[in-house]
Short mmCIF file of C-alpha atoms in Angstrom, two decimals:
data_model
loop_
_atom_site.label_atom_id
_atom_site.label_comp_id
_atom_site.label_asym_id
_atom_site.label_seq_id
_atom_site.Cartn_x
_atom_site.Cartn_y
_atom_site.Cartn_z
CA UNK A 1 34.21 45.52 6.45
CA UNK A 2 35.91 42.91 5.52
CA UNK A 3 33.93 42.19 2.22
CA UNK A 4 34.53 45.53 1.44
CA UNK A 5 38.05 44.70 1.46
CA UNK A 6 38.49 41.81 -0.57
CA UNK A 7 35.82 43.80 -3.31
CA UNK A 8 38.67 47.01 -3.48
CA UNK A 9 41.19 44.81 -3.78
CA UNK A 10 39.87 42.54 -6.23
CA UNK A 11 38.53 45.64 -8.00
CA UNK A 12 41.59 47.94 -7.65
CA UNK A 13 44.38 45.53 -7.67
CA UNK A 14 46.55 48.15 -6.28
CA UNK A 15 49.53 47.40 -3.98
CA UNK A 16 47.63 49.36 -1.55
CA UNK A 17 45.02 46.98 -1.42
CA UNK A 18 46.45 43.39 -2.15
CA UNK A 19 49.08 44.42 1.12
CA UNK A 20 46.29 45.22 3.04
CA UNK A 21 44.07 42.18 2.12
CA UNK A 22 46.94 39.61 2.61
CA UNK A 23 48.11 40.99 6.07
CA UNK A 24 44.15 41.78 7.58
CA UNK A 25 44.34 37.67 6.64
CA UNK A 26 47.62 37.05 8.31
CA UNK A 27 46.67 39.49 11.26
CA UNK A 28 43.98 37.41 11.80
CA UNK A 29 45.35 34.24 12.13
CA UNK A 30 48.36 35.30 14.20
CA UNK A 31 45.38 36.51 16.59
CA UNK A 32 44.29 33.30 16.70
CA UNK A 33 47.43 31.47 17.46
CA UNK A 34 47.93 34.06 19.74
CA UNK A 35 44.92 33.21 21.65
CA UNK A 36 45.62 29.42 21.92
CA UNK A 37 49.28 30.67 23.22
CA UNK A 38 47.52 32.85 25.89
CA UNK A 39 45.10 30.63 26.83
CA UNK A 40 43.23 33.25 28.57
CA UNK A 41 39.34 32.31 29.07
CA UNK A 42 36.69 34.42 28.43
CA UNK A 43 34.42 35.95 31.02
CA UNK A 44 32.40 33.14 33.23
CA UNK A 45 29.44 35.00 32.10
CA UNK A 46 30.12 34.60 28.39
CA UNK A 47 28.15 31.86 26.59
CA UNK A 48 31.54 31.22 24.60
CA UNK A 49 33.77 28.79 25.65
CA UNK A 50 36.97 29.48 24.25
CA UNK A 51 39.99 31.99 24.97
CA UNK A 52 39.49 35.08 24.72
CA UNK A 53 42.43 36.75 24.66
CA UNK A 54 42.94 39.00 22.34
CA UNK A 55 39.81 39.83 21.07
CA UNK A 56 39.30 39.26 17.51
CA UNK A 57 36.91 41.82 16.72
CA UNK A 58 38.95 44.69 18.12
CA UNK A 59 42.46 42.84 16.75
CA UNK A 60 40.72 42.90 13.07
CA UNK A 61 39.02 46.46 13.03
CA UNK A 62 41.64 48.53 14.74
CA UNK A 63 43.90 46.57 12.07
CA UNK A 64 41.47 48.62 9.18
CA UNK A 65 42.13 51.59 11.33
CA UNK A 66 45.66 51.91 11.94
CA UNK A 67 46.09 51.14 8.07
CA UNK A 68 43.12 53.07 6.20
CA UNK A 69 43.93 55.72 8.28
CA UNK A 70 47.53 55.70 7.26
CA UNK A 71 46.50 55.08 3.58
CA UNK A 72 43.79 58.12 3.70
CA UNK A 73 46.47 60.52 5.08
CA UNK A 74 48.63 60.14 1.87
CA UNK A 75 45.87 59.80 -0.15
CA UNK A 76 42.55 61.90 0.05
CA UNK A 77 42.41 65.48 1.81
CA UNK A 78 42.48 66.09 4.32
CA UNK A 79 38.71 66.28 5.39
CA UNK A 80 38.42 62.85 3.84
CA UNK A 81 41.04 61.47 5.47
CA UNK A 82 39.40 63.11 9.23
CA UNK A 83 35.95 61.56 8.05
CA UNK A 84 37.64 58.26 7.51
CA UNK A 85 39.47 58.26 10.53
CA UNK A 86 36.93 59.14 12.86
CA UNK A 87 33.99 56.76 11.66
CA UNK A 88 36.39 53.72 11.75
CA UNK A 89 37.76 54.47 15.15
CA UNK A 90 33.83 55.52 16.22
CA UNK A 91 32.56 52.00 14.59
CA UNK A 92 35.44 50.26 16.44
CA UNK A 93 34.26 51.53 19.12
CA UNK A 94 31.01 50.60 19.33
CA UNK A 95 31.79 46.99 18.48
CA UNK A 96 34.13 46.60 21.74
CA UNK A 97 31.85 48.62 23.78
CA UNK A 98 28.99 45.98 22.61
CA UNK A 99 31.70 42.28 22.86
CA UNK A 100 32.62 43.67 26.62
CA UNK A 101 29.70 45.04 27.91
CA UNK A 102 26.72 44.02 26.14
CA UNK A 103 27.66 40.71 25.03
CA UNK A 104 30.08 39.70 27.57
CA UNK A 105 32.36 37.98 25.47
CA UNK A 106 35.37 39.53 26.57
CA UNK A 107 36.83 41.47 29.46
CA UNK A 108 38.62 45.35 28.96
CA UNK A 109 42.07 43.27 28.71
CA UNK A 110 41.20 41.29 26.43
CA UNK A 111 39.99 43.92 23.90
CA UNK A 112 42.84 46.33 24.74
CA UNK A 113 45.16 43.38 23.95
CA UNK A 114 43.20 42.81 20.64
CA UNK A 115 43.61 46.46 19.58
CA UNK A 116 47.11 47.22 20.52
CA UNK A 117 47.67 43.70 18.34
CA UNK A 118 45.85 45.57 15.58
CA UNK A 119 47.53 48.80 15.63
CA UNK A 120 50.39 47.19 15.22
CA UNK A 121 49.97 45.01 12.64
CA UNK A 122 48.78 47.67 10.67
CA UNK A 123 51.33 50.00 10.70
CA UNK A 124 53.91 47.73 10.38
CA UNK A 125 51.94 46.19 7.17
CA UNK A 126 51.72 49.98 5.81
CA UNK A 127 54.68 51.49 6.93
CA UNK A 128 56.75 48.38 6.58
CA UNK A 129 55.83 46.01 4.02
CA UNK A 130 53.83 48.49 1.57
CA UNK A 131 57.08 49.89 0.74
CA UNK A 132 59.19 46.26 1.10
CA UNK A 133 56.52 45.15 -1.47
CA UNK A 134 56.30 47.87 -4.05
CA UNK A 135 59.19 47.76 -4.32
CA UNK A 136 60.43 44.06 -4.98
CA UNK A 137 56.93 42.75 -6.50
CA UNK A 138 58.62 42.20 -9.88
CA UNK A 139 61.22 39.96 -7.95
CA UNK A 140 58.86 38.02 -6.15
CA UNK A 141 56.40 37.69 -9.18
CA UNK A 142 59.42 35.92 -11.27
CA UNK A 143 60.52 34.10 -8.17
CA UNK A 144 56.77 32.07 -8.11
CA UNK A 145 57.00 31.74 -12.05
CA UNK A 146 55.47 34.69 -13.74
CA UNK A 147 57.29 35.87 -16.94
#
């Protein structure tokens, strides 16, 4: 998924896409502080070592769900945008089924915190900075030197 993502947005160049690329990048590593702040260990049973809380699987994909699913709403019909949204949440799915109860790696907290993270994150980068962005890029592209 996420080489997917940097390919549209390298491809497209599209505010859509650069927003979304920069904050699935900055989601991700706020999850990660985030799980050195919680300090919240994994299951005993999981051969990782390290905290667990949130989980960065479901923190990442629900991310690419709360925000393609915004994004395919305004922008393809509305049997594309149904199609969209229900494989991504269905995929998402799967994964945090298989990290809490296949793998172990994580308990139901810990991938509930990971996905409300997510769905956060991505609305506020769609709903919020989307617009912030379109529509001060040309201020912030002269700010770091562009002509």
């Amino acid at each position: 998924m996420a080489g997917s993502t940097v390919l549209c947005a390298i491809t497209h160049q599209t505010d859509l896409f650069v927003i979304m690329l920069v904050c699935a990048v900055l989601n991700a590593l706020l999850g990660k502080i985030l799980k050195i702040l919680i300090g919240k260990r994994r299951p005993e049973n999981s051969k990782k070592q390290t905290y667990g809380m949130p989980s960065s699987h479901a923190n990442c994909l629900s991310f690419f769900v709360a925000y393609l699913t915004m994004a395919a709403t305004d922008i393809l019909s509305l049997y594309d945008a149904v199609l969209v949204c229900v494989s991504s949440v269905v995929y998402t799915l799967c994964v945090c089924y298989y990290r809490a109860c296949v793998s172990r790696d994580h308990t139901a907290l810990q991938i509930l915190g990971g996905f409300v993270h997510g769905v956060l994150a991505g609305w506020v980068s769609y709903t919020v900075v989307l617009p912030w962005y379109s529509t001060h890029k040309e201020e912030l592209y002269t700010l770091v030197g562009g002509n």
